[in-house]
PDB file of C-alpha atoms in Angstrom:
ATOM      1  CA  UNK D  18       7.541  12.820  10.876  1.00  0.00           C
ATOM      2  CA  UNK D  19       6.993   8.796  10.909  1.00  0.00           C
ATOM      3  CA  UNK D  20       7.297   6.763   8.198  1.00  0.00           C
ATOM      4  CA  UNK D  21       3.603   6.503   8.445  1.00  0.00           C
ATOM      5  CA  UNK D  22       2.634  10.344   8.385  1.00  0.00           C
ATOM      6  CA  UNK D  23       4.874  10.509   5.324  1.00  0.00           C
ATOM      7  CA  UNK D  24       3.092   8.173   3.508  1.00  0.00           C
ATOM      8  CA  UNK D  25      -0.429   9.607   3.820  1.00  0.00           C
ATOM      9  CA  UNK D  26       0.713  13.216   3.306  1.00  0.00           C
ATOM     10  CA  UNK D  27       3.306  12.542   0.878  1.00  0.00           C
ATOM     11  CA  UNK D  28       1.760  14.141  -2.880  1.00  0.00           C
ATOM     12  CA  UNK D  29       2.969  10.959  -4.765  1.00  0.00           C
ATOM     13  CA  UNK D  30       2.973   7.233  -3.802  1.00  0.00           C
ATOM     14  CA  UNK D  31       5.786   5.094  -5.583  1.00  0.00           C
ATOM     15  CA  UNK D  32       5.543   1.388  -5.211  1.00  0.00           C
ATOM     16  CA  UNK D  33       8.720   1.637  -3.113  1.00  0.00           C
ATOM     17  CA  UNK D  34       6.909   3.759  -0.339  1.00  0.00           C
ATOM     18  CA  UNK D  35       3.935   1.105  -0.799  1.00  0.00           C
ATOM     19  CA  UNK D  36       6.187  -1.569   0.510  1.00  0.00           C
ATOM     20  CA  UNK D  37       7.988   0.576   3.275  1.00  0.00           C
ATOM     21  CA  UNK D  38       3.593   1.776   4.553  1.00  0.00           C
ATOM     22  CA  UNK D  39       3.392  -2.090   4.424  1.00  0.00           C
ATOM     23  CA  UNK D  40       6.222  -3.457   6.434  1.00  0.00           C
ATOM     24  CA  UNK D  41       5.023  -1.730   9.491  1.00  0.00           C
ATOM     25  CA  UNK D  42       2.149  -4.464   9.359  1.00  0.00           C
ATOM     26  CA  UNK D  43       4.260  -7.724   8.398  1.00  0.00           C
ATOM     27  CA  UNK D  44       6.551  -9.673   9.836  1.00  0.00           C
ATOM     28  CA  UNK D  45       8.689 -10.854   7.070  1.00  0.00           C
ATOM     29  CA  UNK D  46       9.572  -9.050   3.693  1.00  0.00           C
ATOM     30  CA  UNK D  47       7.026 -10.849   0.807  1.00  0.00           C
ATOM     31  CA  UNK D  48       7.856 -11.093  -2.869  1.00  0.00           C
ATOM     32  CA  UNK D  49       5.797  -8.506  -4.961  1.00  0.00           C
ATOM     33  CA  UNK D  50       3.428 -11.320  -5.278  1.00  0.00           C
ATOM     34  CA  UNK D  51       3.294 -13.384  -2.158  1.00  0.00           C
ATOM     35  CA  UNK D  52      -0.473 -13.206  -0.132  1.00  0.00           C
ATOM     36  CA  UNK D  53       0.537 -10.682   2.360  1.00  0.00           C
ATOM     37  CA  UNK D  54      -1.763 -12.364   4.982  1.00  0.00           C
ATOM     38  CA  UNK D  55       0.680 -15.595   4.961  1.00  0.00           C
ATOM     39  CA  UNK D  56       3.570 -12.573   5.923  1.00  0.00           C
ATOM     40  CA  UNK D  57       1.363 -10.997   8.942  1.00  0.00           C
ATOM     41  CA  UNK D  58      -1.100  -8.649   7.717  1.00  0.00           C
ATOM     42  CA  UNK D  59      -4.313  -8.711  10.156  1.00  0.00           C
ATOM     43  CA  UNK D  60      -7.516  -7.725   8.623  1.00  0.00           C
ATOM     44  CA  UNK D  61      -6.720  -4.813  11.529  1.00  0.00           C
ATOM     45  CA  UNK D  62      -3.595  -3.794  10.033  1.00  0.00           C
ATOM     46  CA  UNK D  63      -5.568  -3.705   6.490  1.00  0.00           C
ATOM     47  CA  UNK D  64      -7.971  -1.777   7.870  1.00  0.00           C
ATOM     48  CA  UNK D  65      -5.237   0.971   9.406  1.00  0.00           C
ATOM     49  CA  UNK D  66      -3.667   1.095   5.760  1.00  0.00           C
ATOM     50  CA  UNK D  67      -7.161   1.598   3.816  1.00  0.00           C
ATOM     51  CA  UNK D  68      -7.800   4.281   6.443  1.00  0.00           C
ATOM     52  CA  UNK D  69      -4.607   6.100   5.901  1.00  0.00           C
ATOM     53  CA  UNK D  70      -4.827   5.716   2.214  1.00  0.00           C
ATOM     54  CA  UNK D  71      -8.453   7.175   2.574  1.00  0.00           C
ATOM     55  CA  UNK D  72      -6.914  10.046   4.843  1.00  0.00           C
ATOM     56  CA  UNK D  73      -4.542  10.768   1.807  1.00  0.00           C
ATOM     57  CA  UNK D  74      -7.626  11.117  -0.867  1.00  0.00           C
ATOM     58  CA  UNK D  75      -7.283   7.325  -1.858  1.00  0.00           C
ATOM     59  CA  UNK D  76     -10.864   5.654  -1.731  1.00  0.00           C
ATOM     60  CA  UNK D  77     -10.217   2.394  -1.108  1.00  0.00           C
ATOM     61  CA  UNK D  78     -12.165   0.236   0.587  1.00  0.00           C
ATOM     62  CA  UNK D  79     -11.207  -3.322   2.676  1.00  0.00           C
ATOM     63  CA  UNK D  80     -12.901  -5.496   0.611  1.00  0.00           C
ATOM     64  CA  UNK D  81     -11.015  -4.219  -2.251  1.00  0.00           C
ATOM     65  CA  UNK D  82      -7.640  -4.753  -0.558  1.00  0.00           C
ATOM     66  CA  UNK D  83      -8.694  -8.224   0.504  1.00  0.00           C
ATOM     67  CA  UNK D  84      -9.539  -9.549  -2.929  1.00  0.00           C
ATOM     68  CA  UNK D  85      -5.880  -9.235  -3.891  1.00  0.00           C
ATOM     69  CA  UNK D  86      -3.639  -8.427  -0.997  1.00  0.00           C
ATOM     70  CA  UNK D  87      -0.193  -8.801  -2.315  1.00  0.00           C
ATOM     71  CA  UNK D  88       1.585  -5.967  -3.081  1.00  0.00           C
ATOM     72  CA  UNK D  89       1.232  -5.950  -6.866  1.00  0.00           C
ATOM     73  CA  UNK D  90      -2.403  -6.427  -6.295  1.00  0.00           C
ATOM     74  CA  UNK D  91      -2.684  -3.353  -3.734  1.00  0.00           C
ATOM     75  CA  UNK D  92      -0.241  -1.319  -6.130  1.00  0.00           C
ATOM     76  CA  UNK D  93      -2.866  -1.861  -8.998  1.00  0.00           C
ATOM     77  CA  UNK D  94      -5.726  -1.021  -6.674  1.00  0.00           C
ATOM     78  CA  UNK D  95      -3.794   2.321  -5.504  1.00  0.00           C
ATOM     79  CA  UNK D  96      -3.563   3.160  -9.256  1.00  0.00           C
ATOM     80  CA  UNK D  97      -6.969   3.167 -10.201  1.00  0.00           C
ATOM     81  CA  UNK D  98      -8.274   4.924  -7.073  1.00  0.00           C
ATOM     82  CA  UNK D  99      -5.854   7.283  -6.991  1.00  0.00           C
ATOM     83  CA  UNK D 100      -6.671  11.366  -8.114  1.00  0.00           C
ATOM     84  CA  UNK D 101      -3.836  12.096 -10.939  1.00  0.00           C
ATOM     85  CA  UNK D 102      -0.765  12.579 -10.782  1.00  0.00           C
ATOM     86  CA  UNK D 103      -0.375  10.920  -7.269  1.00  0.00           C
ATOM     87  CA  UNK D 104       1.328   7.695  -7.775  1.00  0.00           C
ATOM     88  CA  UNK D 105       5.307   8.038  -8.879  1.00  0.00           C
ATOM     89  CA  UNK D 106       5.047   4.984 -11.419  1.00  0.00           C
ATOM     90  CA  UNK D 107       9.809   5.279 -11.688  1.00  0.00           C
ATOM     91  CA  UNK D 108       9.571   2.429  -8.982  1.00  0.00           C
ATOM     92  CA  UNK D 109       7.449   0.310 -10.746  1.00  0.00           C
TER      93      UNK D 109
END
C-alpha cells in the first residue's frame, strides 16, 4: 500500500502523516508555518489532497485549503471537518 492509500484509509490522521500526504506535492520540507505554495504545492496537487481527504470522509473543500495553506493551517482545517475520533492529536 502507498504512502498515499494509507493516508486516505488510515482511521486516524496525526499531524505527522499530514506532513508525510503533503511531501508527495512539495519540493522542499516547509516549517509548520511556511505558505506551502512558496515550497511547490500546485493548486493541482491541492486539489488531489482535498480529493483524497474527501475519499477518507473529510469534507474539505479547495477554497478552504487555499485560505491558509501551511500545514498548521490545513491541520486546523482537518480538525474541524473531521468525523470524531479521526485525527491522532499525540503528534501535535
Amino acid at each position: 500500500m502507498s504512502q498515499a492509500q494509507a493516508a486516505t484509509t488510515d482511521p486516524r490522521i496525526s499531524k505527522q502523516s499530514l506532513r508525510e500526504q503533503l511531501s508527495r506535492f512539495l519540493d522542499e520540507e516547509p516549517e509548520d508555518d511556511d505558505n506551502l505554495m512558496d515550497f511547490g504545492l500546485t493548486s493541482i496537487g491541492a486539489m488531489k489532497l482535498v480529493s483524497e481527504w474527501k475519499a477518507a470522509g473529510i469534507p474539505v473543500s479547495f477554497p478552504e485549503l487555499a485560505s491558509n495553506p501551511t500545514i498548521d493551517g490545513i491541520w486546523d482545517l482537518l480538525q474541524a471537518k473531521a468525523p470524531e475520533p479521526r485525527l491522532d492529536d499525540q503528534w501535535h
